[in-house]
Tab-separated table of C-alpha atoms in Angstrom:
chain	number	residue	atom	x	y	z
A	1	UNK	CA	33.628	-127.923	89.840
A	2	UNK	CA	35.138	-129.443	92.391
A	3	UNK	CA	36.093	-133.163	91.597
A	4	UNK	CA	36.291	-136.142	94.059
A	5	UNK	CA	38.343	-139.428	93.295
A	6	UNK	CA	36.364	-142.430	94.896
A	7	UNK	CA	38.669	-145.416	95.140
A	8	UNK	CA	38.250	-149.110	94.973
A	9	UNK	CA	39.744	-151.428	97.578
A	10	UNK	CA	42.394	-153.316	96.748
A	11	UNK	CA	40.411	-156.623	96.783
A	12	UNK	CA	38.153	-155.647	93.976
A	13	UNK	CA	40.875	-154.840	91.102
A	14	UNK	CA	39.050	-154.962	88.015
A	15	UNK	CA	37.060	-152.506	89.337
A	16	UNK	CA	37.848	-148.824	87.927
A	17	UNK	CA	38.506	-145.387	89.961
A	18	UNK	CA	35.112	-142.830	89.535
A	19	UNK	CA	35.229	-139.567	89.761
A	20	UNK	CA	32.361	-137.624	91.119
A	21	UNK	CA	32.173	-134.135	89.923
A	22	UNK	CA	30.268	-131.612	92.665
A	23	UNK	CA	29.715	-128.075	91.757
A	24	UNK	CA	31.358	-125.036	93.455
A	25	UNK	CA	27.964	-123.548	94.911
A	26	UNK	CA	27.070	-126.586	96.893
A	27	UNK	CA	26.531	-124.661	99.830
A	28	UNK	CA	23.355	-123.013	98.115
A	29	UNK	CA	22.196	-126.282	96.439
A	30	UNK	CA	23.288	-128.456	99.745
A	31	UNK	CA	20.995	-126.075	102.160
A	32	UNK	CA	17.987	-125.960	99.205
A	33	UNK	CA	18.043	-129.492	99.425
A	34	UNK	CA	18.146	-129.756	103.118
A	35	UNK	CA	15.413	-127.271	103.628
A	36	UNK	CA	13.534	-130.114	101.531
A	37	UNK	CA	14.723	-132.925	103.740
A	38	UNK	CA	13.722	-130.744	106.855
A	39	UNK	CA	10.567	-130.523	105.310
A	40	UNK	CA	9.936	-134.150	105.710
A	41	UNK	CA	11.183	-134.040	109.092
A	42	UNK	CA	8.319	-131.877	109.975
A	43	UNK	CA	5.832	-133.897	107.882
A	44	UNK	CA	7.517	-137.043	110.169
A	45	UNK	CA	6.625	-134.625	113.378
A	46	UNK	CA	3.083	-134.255	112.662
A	47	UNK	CA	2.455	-138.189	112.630
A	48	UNK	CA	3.932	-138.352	115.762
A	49	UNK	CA	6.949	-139.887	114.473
A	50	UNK	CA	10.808	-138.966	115.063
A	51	UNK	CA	11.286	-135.527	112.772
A	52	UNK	CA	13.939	-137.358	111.132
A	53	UNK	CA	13.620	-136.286	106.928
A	54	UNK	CA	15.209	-137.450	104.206
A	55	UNK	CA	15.696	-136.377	100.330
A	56	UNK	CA	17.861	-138.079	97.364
A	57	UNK	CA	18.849	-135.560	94.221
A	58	UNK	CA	20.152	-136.563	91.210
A	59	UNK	CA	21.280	-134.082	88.665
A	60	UNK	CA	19.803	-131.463	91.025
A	61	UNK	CA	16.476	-132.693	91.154
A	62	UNK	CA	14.759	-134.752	93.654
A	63	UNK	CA	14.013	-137.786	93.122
A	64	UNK	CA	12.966	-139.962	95.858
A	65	UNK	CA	11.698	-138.150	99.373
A	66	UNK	CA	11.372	-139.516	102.822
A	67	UNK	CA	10.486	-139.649	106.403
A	68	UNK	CA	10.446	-142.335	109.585
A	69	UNK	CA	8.127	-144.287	109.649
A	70	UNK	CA	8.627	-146.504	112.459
A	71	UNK	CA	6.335	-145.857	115.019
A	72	UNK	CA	3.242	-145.868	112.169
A	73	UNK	CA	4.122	-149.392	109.855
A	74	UNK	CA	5.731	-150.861	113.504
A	75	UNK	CA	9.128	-151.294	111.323
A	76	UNK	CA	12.312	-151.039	113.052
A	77	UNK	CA	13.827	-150.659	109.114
A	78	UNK	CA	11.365	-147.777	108.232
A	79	UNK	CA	14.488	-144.846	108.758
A	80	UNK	CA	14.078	-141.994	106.505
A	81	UNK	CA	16.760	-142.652	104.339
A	82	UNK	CA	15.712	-146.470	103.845
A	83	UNK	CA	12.309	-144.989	102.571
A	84	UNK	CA	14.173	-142.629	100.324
A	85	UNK	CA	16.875	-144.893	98.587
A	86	UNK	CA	14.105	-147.445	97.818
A	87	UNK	CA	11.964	-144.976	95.988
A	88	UNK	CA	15.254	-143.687	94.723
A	89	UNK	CA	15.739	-147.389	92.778
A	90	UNK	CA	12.310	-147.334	91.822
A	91	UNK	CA	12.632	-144.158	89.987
A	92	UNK	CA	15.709	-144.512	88.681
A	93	UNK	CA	15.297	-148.605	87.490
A	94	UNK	CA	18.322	-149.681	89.322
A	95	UNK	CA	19.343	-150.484	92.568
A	96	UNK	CA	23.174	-148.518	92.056
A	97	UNK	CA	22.001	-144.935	93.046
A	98	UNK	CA	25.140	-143.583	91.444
A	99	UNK	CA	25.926	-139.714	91.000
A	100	UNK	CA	23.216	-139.108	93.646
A	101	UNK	CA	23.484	-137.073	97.107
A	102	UNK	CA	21.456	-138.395	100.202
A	103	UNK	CA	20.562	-135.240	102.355
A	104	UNK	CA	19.320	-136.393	105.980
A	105	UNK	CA	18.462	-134.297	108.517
A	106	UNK	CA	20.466	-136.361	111.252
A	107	UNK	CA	23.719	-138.336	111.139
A	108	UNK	CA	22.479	-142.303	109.717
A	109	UNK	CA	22.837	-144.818	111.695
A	110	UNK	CA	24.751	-148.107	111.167
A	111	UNK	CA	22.010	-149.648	109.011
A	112	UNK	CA	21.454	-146.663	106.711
A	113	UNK	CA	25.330	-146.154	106.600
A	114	UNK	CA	25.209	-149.281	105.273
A	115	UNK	CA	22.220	-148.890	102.869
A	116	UNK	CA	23.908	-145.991	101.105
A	117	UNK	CA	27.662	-148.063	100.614
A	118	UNK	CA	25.340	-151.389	99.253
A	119	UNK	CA	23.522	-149.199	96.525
A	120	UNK	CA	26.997	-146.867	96.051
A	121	UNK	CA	25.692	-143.438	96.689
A	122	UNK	CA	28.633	-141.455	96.617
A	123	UNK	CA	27.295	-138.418	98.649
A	124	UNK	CA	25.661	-137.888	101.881
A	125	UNK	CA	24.627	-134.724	103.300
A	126	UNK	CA	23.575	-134.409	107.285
A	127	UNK	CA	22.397	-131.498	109.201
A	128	UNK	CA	23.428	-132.887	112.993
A	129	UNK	CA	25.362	-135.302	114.603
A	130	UNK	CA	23.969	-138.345	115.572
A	131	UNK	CA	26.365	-138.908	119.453
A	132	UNK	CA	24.443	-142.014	120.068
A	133	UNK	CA	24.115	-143.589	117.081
A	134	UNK	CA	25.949	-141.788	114.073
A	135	UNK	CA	27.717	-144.078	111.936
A	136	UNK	CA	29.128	-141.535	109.201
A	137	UNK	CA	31.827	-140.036	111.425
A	138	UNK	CA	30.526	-139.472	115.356
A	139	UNK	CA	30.297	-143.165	116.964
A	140	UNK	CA	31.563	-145.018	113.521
A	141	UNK	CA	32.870	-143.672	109.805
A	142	UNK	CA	31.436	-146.268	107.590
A	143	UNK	CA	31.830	-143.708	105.026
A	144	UNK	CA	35.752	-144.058	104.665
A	145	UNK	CA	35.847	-147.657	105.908
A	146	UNK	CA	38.607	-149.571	104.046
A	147	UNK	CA	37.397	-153.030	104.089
A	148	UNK	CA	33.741	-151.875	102.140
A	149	UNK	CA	34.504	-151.439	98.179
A	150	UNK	CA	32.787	-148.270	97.863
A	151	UNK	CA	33.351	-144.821	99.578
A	152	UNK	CA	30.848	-142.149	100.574
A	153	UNK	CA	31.866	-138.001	100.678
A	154	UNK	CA	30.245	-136.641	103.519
A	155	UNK	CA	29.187	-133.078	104.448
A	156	UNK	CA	28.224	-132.481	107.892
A	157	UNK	CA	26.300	-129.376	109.429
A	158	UNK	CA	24.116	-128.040	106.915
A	159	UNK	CA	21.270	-126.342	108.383
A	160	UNK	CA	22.282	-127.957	111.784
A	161	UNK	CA	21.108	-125.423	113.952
A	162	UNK	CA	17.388	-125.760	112.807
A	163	UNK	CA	17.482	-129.906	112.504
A	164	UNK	CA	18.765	-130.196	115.971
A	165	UNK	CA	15.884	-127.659	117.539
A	166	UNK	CA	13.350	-129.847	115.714
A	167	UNK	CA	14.972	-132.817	117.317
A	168	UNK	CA	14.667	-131.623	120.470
A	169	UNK	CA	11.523	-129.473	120.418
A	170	UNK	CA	10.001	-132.942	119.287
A	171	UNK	CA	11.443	-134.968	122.324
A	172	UNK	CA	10.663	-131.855	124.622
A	173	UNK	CA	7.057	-132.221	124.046
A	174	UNK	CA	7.320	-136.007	124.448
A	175	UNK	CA	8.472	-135.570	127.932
A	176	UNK	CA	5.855	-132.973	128.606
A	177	UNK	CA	3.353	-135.773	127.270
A	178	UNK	CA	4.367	-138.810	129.390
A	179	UNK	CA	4.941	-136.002	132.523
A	180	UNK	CA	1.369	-134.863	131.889
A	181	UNK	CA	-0.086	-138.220	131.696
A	182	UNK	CA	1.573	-139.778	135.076
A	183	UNK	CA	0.804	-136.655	136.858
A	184	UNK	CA	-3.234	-137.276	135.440
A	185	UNK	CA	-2.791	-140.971	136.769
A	186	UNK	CA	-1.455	-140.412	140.187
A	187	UNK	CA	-4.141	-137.417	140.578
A	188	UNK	CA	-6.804	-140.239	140.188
């Protein structure tokens, strides 16, 4: 087991230390898990939206699942992860998702980052980097932020290599869309 020490800030005394206990053959369980989340990412894909998945585990079982949503309820909020830690509440009873792991097939943004501190998930694993809008360690680390009372342990890179290609394969094919389509319009 390996054991991780999540401290309080300073402001928040009466709080206690936790200590999160992660087992030794992560790697196995962290890229099972991810293959799950990348599953939504392709289920995402096929309605057209960002391949963006998302799954939250708790005592090695899935619990909650999800995928973006934007483009198909018009909701700026409807990220993967939001979709995930609300069904994550909902079967659990509580909004504290504590002792669970969020596994997201891209880096979460600012409002996800700060989703996952507000109902104190203490894990988060990503497959890629997020350079434009990462919040949990490429443009901002939320996740070790001092002045938020809770702490998240990120692992980064897990199953990268295939996240990123459906990333980009997606947005490939966009451009190849719109290209298509104003090359059909000026033909007219």
């Amino acid at each position: 087991m390996l054991k991780i020490t999540v401290l309080n800030a300073a402001r928040v005394p009466h709080r206690a230390e936790r200590t999160i206990l992660v087992e030794n053959n992560s790697n196995a369980l962290d890229s099972r898990f991810m293959r799950a989340a990348l599953d939504e990412a392709a289920a995402a894909a096929m309605r057209g939206e960002v391949p963006i998945g998302a799954v939250i585990v708790h005592a090695d079982r899935i619990i909650a699942r999800g995928y973006n949503l934007r483009e198909e309820n018009n909701d700026p909020t409807a990220h993967a992860e939001m979709i995930a830690i609300r069904a994550a509440a909902q079967q659990i009873g509580h909004w504290r998702l504590l002792d669970c792991t969020l596994y997201v097939t891209l880096e979460p943004c600012v409002m996800c980052m700060g989703a996952m501190i507000l109902a104190r998930i203490p894990r988060l694993v990503y497959a890629c980097r997020d350079p434009k809008a990462g919040a949990a360690g490429s443009n901002y680390d939320f996740s070790q932020d001092e002045r938020f009372n809770h702490r998240v342990a990120v692992t980064e890179g897990v199953l990268g290599d295939e996240s990123s290609a459906l990333l980009s394969g997606f947005f490939r094919r966009l451009r190849e869309e719109k290209k298509a389509v104003r090359a059909a319009r000026s033909s007219c």
